[in-house]
XYZ file of C-alpha atoms in Angstrom:
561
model
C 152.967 60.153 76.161
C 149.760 58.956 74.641
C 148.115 58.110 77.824
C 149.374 61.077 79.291
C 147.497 63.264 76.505
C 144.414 61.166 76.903
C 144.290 61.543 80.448
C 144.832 65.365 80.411
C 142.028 65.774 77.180
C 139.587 63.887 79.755
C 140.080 66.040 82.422
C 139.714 69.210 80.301
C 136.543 67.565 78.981
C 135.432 66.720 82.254
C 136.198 70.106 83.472
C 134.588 71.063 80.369
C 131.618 69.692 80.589
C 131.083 70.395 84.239
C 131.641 74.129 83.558
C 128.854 74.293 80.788
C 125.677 73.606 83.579
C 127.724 75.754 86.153
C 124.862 78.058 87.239
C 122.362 75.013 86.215
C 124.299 73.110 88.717
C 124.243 75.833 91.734
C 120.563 77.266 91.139
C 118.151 75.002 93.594
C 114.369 75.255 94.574
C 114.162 77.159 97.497
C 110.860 76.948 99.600
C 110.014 81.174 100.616
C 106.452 82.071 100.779
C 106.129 85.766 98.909
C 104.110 88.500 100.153
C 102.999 90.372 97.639
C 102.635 94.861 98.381
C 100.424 96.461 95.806
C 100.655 100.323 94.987
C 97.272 102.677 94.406
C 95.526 99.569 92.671
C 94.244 98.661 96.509
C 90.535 100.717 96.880
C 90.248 103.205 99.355
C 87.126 102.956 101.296
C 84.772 105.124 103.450
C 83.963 104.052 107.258
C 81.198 101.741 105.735
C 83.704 99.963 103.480
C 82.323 102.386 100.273
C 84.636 102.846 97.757
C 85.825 106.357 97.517
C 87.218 108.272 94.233
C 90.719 109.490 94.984
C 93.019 111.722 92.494
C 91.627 113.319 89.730
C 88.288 112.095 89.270
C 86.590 115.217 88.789
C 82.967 113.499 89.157
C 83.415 112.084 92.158
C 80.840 111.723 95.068
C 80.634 115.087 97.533
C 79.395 115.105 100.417
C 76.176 116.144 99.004
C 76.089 113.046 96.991
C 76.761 113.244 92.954
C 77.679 116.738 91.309
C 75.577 118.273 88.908
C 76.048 119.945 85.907
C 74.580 122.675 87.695
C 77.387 122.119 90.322
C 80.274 122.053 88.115
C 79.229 125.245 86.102
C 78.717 127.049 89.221
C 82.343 125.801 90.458
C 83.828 126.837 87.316
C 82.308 130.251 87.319
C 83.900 130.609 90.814
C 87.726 129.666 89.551
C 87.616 131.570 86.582
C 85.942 134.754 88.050
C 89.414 135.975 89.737
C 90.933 134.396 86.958
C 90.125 136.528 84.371
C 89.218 139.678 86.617
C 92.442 140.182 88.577
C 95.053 137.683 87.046
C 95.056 138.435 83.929
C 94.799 142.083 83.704
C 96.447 142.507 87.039
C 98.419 139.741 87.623
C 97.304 138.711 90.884
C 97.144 135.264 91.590
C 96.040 134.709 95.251
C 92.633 134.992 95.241
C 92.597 132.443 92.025
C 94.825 129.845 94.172
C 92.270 130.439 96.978
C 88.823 129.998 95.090
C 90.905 126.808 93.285
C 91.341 125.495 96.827
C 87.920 125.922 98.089
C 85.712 125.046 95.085
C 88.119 121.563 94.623
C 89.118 120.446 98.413
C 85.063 119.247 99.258
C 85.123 117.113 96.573
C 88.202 115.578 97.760
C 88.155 115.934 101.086
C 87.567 112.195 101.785
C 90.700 111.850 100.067
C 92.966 114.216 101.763
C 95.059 113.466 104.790
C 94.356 115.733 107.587
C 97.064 118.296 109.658
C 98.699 115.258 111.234
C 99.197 113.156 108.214
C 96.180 110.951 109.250
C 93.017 109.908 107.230
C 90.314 111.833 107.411
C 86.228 110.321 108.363
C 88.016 107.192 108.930
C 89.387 106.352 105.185
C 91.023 103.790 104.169
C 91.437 100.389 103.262
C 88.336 98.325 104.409
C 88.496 96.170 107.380
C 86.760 93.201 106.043
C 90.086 93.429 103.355
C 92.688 93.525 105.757
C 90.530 90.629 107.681
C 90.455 88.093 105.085
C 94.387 88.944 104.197
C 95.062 88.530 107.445
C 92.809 85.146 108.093
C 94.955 83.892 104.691
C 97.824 84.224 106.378
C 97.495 81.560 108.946
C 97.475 79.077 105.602
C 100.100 77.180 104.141
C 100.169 77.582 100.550
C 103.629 76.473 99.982
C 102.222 72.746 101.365
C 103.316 71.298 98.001
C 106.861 73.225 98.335
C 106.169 75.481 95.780
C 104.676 79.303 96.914
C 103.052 81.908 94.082
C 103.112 85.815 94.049
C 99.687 85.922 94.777
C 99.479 83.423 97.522
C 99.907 86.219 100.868
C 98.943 89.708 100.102
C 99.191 92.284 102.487
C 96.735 95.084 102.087
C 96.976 98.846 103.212
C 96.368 102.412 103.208
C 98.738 103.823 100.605
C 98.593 107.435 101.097
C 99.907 107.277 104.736
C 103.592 107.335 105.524
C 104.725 104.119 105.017
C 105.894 103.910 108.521
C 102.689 103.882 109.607
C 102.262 100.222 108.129
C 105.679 98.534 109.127
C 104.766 97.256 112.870
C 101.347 95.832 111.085
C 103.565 94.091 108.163
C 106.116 92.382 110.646
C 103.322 91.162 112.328
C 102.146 89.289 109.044
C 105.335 88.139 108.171
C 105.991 86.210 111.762
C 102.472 84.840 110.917
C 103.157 83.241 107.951
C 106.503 82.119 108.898
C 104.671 80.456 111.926
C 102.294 79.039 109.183
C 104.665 77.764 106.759
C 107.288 76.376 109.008
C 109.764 78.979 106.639
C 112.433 81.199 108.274
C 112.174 83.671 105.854
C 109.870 85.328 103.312
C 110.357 86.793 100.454
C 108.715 90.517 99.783
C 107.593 92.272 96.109
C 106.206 95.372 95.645
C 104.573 97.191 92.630
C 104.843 100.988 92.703
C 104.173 102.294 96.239
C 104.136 98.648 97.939
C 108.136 99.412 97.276
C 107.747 102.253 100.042
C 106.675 99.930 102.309
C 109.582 97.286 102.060
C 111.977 100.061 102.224
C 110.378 101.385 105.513
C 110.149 98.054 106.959
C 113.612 97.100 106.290
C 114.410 100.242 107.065
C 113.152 99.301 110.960
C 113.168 95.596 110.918
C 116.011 94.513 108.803
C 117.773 93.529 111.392
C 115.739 90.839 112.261
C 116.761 89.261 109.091
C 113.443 87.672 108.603
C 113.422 88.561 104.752
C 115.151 86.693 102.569
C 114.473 88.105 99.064
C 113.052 91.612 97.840
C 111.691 92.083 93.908
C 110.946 96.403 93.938
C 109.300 96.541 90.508
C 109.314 100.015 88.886
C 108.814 101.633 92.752
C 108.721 104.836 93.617
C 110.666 104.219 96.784
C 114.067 105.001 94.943
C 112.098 108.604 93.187
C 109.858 109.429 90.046
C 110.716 112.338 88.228
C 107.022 112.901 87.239
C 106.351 113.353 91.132
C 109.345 115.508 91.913
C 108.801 117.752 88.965
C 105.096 118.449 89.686
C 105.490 118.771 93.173
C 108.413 120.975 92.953
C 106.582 123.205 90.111
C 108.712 122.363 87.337
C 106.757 122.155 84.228
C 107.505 122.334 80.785
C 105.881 121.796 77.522
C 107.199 119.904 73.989
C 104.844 119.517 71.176
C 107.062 116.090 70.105
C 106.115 114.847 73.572
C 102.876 115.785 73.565
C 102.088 114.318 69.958
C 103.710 111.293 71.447
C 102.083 111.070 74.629
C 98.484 111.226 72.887
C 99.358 108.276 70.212
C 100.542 106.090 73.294
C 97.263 106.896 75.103
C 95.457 105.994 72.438
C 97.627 102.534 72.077
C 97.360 101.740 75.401
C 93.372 102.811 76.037
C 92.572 100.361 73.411
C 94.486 97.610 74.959
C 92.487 98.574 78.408
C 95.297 100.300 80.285
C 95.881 103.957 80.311
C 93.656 106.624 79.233
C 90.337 104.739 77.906
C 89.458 106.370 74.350
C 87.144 102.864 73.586
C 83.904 104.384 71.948
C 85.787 107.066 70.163
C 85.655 106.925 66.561
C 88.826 106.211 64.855
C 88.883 108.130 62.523
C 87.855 111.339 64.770
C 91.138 110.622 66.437
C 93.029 110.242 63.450
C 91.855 113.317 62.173
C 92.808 115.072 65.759
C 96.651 113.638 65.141
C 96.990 115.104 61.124
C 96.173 118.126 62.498
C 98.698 117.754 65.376
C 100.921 116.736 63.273
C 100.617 119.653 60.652
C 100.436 122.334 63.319
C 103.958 120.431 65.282
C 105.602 120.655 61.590
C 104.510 124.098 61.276
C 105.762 125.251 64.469
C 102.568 126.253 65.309
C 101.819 123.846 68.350
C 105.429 124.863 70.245
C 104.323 128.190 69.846
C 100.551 127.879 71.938
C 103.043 126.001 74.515
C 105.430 128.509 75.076
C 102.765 130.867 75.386
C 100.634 128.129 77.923
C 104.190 128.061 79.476
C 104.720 131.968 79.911
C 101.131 132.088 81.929
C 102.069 129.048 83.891
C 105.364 130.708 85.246
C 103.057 133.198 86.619
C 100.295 131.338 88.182
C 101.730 128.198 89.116
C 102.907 129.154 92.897
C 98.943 130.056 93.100
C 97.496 126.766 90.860
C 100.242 123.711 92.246
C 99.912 124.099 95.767
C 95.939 124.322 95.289
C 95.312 121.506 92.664
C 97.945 119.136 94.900
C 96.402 119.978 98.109
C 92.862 120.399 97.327
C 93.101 117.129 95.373
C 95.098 115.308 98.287
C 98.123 114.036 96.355
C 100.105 116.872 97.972
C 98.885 115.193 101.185
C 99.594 111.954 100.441
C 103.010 110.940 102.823
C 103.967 108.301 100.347
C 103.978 109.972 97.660
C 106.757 112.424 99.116
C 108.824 109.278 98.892
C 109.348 110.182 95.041
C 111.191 113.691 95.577
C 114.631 113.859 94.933
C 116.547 115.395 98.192
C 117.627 118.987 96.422
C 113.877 119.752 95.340
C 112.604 118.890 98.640
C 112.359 122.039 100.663
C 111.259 124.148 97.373
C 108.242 121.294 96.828
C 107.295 121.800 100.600
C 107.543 125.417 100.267
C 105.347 125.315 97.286
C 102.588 123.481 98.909
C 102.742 124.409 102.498
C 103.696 127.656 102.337
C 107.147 128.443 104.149
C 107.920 128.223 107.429
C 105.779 130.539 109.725
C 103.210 130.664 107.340
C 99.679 129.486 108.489
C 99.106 126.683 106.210
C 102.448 125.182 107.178
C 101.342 125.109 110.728
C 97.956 123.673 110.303
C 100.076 120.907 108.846
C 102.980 120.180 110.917
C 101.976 116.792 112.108
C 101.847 116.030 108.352
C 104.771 118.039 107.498
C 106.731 115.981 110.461
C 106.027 112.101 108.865
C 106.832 113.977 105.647
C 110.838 114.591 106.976
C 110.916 111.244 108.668
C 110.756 109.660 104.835
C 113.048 112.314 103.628
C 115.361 111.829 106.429
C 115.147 107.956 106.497
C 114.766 107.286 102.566
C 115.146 110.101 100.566
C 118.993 111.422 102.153
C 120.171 107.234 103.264
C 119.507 106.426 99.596
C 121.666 108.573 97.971
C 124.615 108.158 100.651
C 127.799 105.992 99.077
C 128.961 102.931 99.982
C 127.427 101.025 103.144
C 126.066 104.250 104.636
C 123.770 103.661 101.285
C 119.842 102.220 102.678
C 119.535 99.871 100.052
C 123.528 98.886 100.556
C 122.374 98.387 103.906
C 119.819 96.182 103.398
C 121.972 93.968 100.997
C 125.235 93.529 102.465
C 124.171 94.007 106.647
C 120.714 92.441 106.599
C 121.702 89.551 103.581
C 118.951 90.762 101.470
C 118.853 89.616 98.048
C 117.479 92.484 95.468
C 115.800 92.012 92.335
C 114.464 95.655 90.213
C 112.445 95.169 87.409
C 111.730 98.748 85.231
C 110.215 99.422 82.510
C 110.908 102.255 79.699
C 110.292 103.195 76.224
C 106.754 104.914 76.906
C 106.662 109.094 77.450
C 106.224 110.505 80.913
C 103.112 113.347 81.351
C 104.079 115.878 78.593
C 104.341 118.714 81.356
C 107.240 118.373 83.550
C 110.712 119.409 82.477
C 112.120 115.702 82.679
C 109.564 114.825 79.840
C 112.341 113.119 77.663
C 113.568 110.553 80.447
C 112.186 107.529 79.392
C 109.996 105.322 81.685
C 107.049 103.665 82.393
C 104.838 106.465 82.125
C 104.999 106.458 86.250
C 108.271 106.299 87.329
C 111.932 106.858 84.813
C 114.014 104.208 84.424
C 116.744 105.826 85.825
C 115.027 105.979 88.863
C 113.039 102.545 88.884
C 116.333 100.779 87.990
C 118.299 102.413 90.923
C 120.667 104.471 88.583
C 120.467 103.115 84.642
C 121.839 105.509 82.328
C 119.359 106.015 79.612
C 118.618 107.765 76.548
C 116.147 110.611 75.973
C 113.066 108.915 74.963
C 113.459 109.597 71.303
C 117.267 108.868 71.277
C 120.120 106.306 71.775
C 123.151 106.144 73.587
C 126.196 108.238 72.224
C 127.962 105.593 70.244
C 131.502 106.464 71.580
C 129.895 105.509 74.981
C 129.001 102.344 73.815
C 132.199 101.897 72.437
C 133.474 102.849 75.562
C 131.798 100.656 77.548
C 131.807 97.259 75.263
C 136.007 97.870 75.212
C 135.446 97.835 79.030
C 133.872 94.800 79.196
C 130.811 96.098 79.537
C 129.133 95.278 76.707
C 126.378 92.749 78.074
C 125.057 95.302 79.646
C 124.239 97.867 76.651
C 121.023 96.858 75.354
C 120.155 95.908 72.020
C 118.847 98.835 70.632
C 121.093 101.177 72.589
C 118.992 102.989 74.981
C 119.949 101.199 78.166
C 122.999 100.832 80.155
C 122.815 98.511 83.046
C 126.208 98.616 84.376
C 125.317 101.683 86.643
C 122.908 100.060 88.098
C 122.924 99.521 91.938
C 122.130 96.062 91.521
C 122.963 95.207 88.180
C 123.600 91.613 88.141
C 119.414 91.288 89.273
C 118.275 93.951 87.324
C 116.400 93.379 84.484
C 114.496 96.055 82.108
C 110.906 95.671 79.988
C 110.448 98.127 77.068
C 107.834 99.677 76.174
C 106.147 98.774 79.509
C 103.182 100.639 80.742
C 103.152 100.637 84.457
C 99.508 99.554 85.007
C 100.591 96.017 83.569
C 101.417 93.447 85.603
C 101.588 90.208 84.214
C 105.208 90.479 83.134
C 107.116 90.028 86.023
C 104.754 87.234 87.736
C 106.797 84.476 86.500
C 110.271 86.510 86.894
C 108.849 87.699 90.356
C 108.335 83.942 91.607
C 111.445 82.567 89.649
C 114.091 84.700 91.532
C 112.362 84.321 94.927
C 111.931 80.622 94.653
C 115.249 79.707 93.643
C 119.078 80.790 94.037
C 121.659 81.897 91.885
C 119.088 83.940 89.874
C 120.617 86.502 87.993
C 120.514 88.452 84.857
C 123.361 87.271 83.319
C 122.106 83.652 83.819
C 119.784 83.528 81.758
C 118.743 80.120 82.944
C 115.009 79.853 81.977
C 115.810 81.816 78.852
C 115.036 85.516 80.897
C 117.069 87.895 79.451
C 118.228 90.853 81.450
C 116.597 93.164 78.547
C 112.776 91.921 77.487
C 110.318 93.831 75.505
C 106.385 93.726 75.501
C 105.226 91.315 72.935
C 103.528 93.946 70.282
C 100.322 91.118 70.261
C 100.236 91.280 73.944
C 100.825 93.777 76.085
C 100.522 91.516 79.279
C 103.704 89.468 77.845
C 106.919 89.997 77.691
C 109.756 88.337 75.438
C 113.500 88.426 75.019
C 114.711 91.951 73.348
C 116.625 91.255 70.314
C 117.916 93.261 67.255
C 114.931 91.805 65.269
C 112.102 93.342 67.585
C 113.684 95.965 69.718
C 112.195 99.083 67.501
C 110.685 101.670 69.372
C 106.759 101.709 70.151
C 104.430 103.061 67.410
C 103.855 106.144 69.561
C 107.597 107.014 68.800
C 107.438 105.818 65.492
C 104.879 107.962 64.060
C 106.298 111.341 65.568
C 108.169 113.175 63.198
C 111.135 114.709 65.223
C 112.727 117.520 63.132
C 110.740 119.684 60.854
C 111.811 119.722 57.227
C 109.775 120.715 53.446
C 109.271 117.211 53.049
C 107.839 116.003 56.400
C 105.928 119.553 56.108
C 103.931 118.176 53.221
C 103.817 114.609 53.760
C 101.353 116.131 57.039
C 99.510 118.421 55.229
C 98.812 115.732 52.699
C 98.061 113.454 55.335
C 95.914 115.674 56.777
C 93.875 116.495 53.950
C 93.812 113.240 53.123
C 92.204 112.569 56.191
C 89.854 115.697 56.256
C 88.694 114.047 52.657
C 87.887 111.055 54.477
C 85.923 112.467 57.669
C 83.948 114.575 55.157
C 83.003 111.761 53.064
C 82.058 109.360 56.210
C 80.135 112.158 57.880
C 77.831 112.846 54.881
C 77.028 109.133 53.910
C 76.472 108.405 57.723
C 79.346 105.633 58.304
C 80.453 108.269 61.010
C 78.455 107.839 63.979
């Protein structure tokens, strides 16, 4: 009887001891070079391989060369003239959207895409770019066995449809699997590059030449900031605003976002006591609501103008981000309706436009294996990984201000379906409740803004807070770790990668394991005082005045400036 027990307790420790490693055991090296797909961060260039301004760089080159101060007074005059003479006191709008339009669209106009959706004077990315990507291809960098994110880039113009690009990219990857000796690559993209992999899989899937696919915080799957501004809805909340300036400020010191080096500190300190005493007051909700009331009426006269004029609105990729029920009013907004002469000056544009509605926007939100990305998994063998960021306060002018994100894209969106807290709140706890006597407690995380179990993908999904999207270093190692070997997973945990991480408060270019001892919320959030009372009343006017004390006394001994 002895024995017997012996022998059984051996095999249960054997068993035992073999279950411990178990994913150790199954996860292997696995030799897939990685073609990295950048978003807007690739320069758009001029026929001469000049870098061009694109967006809203208001002091761009024209075609005149540099504006003048001259020039942008006499452009100004020109908006506001109708402005203030016929929409104001009469409440007519066109003639403002049309002066907007003309003034703005020749100093962008090297930006826009033309009437068929193509670029116009030959923009785009440069030749001798795409030349030297393409020469790098025919080189094995994997020789060693081991390939990097950066090793293969593949370079392109990101304001075209994305179809556009997808015969050029399967061209690269049969390169550099004729290179490498590899059957497969492995694809990540950043932002827009994400629009590419879903067109190409979209058309070449089938061919099963990619193995593994890392979409970090894309736009592919939709951006609420996008939809919202393309489909006119904007809103305004003083909260979000106050928020949205303190996390500008935290990020343009850290060289990412809006830059605000060279301002003095305490100029912008004194600029947040007084947004903070006029939010506590009431005061600031008030300007917005009126801001808000003149917005309802000139916005079908200002969007379509800025978007155009600027060439966002233009921009096929970009379309990518709608969400299918605000699609027709965003076109309508922009192009006019149907019939209408701007729509039909653009309906070669308007045309690539519905082929990524029809093809991404509608397939992505079909169930089951209808679904596009479904399809690419389960059909074409695809392994997906998301990464998506959150904790940071979207553009403090579109309705879905409070859905948390990257500042870019939401997290609902860049994690294919995360539920998620309003920026400033947590999960109800009866959900969580809920969901940990589910089972589904792993995926709640740590400080309770985040659930991961409605996730598309959520066993590869993993989630960076307080994020900005213009970083990058974060998901290098994460990127090359689940393309280079198998198993990977966020429940693994293998190389001590949690599925929830959060951006080291020292450095913003790392990012650690999320636990209940440094998952607080970003100072931006912090210092934002969320409901009015006496007491938070007069701790900002006594900040404030404490402040104004301060500024005086610097100005007048000249420690200022």
């Amino acid at each position: 009887m002895k024995k017997t027990l012996a022998l059984l307790l051996a095999m249960l420790m054997l068993l035992g001891a073999a279950a411990v490693p178990a994913f150790a055991a199954t996860e292997k090296h696995e030799k897939c070079p990685i073609i990295f797909i950048a978003g807007s961060s690739v320069d758009i260039c001029d026929a001469e391989g000049n870098v061009i301004s694109t967006g809203f760089d208001v002091l761009t080159d024209d075609d005149e060369g540099d504006m003048t101060k001259e020039d942008i007074m006499e452009s100004a005059i020109n908006i506001l003239l109708p402005f203030v003479i016929e929409g104001l006191p009469k409440d007519k709008w066109d003639n403002y959207g049309e002066a907007l339009y003309e003034e703005l669209a020749p100093i962008w106009d090297d930006t826009q895409l033309d009437g068929d959706g193509n670029a116009k004077y030959g923009t785009g990315v440069s030749k001798a770019e795409i030349e030297k990507w393409d020469k790098n291809a025919d080189k094995n960098h994997g020789s060693d066995g081991n390939f990097k994110l950066r090793d293969y880039d593949f370079r392109y113009d990101w304001r075209l449809s994305p179809y556009d690009h997808v015969d050029r990219l399967h061209e690269y990857i049969k390169k550099i699997i004729k290179s490498t000796g590899c059957s497969q690559v492995a694809l990540v993209g950043r932002c827009l590059g994400g629009n590419i992999i879903t067109a190409y899989l979209d058309k070449y899937g089938s061919e099963k030449l990619v193995k593994k696919v890392v979409y970090d915080e894309v736009m592919s799957n939709g951006s609420v900031v996008i939809n919202d501004c393309f489909s006119g809805k904007i809103a305004f909340s003083d909260k979000h605003v106050q928020a949205y300036l303190l996390e500008s400020e935290y990020y343009g010191k850290q060289g990412e976002g809006i830059d605000l080096i060279g301002v003095s500190d305490l100029l912008l300190e004194l600029a947040e006591r007084l947004f903070d005493l006029l939010t506590q007051t009431g005061a600031t909700q008030g300007i917005f609501d009126g801001v808000y009331d003149l917005y309802e009426r000139l916005y079908e006269a200002f969007m379509p103008a800025m978007l155009r004029a600027t060439g966002i609105g233009t921009w096929v990729s970009y379309w990518s981000s709608l969400c299918e029920e605000d699609f027709d009013t965003a076109l309508d907004l922009i192009f006019g309706k149907k019939g209408t002469q701007t729509r039909e000056e653009n309906a070669g544009l308007i045309a690539k436009i519905e082929t990524v509605r029809e093809r991404i926007v509608k397939t992505r939100t079909l169930k089951g294996e209808a679904n596009l990305y479904n399809r690419f998994s389960e059909e074409y063998g695809v392994e997906i990984g998301i990464i998506a960021g959150y904790g940071l306060v979207n553009p403090p002018i579109i309705e879905s201000v409070d859905e948390t994100g990257d500042i870019v894209v939401d997290v609902k969106n860049a994690s294919f379906g995360a539920t998620a807290a309003g920026v400033f709140d947590k999960l109800p706890q009866d959900y969580i409740d809920k969901q940990i006597a589910a089972g589904k407690g792993k995926y709640i995380s740590p400080d309770g803004k985040i659930d991961a179990s409605t996730c598309m993908f959520p066993a590869t999904t993993w989630f960076i807070k307080n994020k900005h999207h213009d970083t990058f270093n974060q998901i290098r190692d994460l990127s090359e770790y689940f393309t280079q070997y198998s198993n990977v997973t966020a429940d693994s945990n293998n190389r001590n990668v949690s599925r929830f991480l959060i951006v080291d408060k020292n450095d913003i270019d790392k990012a650690v394991n999320m636990t209940e001892d440094n998952m607080a919320d970003g100072p931006w959030l912090d210092a934002v005082e969320q409901e009015p009372t006496k007491e938070t009343m007069l701790a900002a006017l006594m900040r404030f005045f404490t402040t104004i004390f301060k500024f005086l006394t610097d100005l007048f001994t000249g420690k200022l400036f």
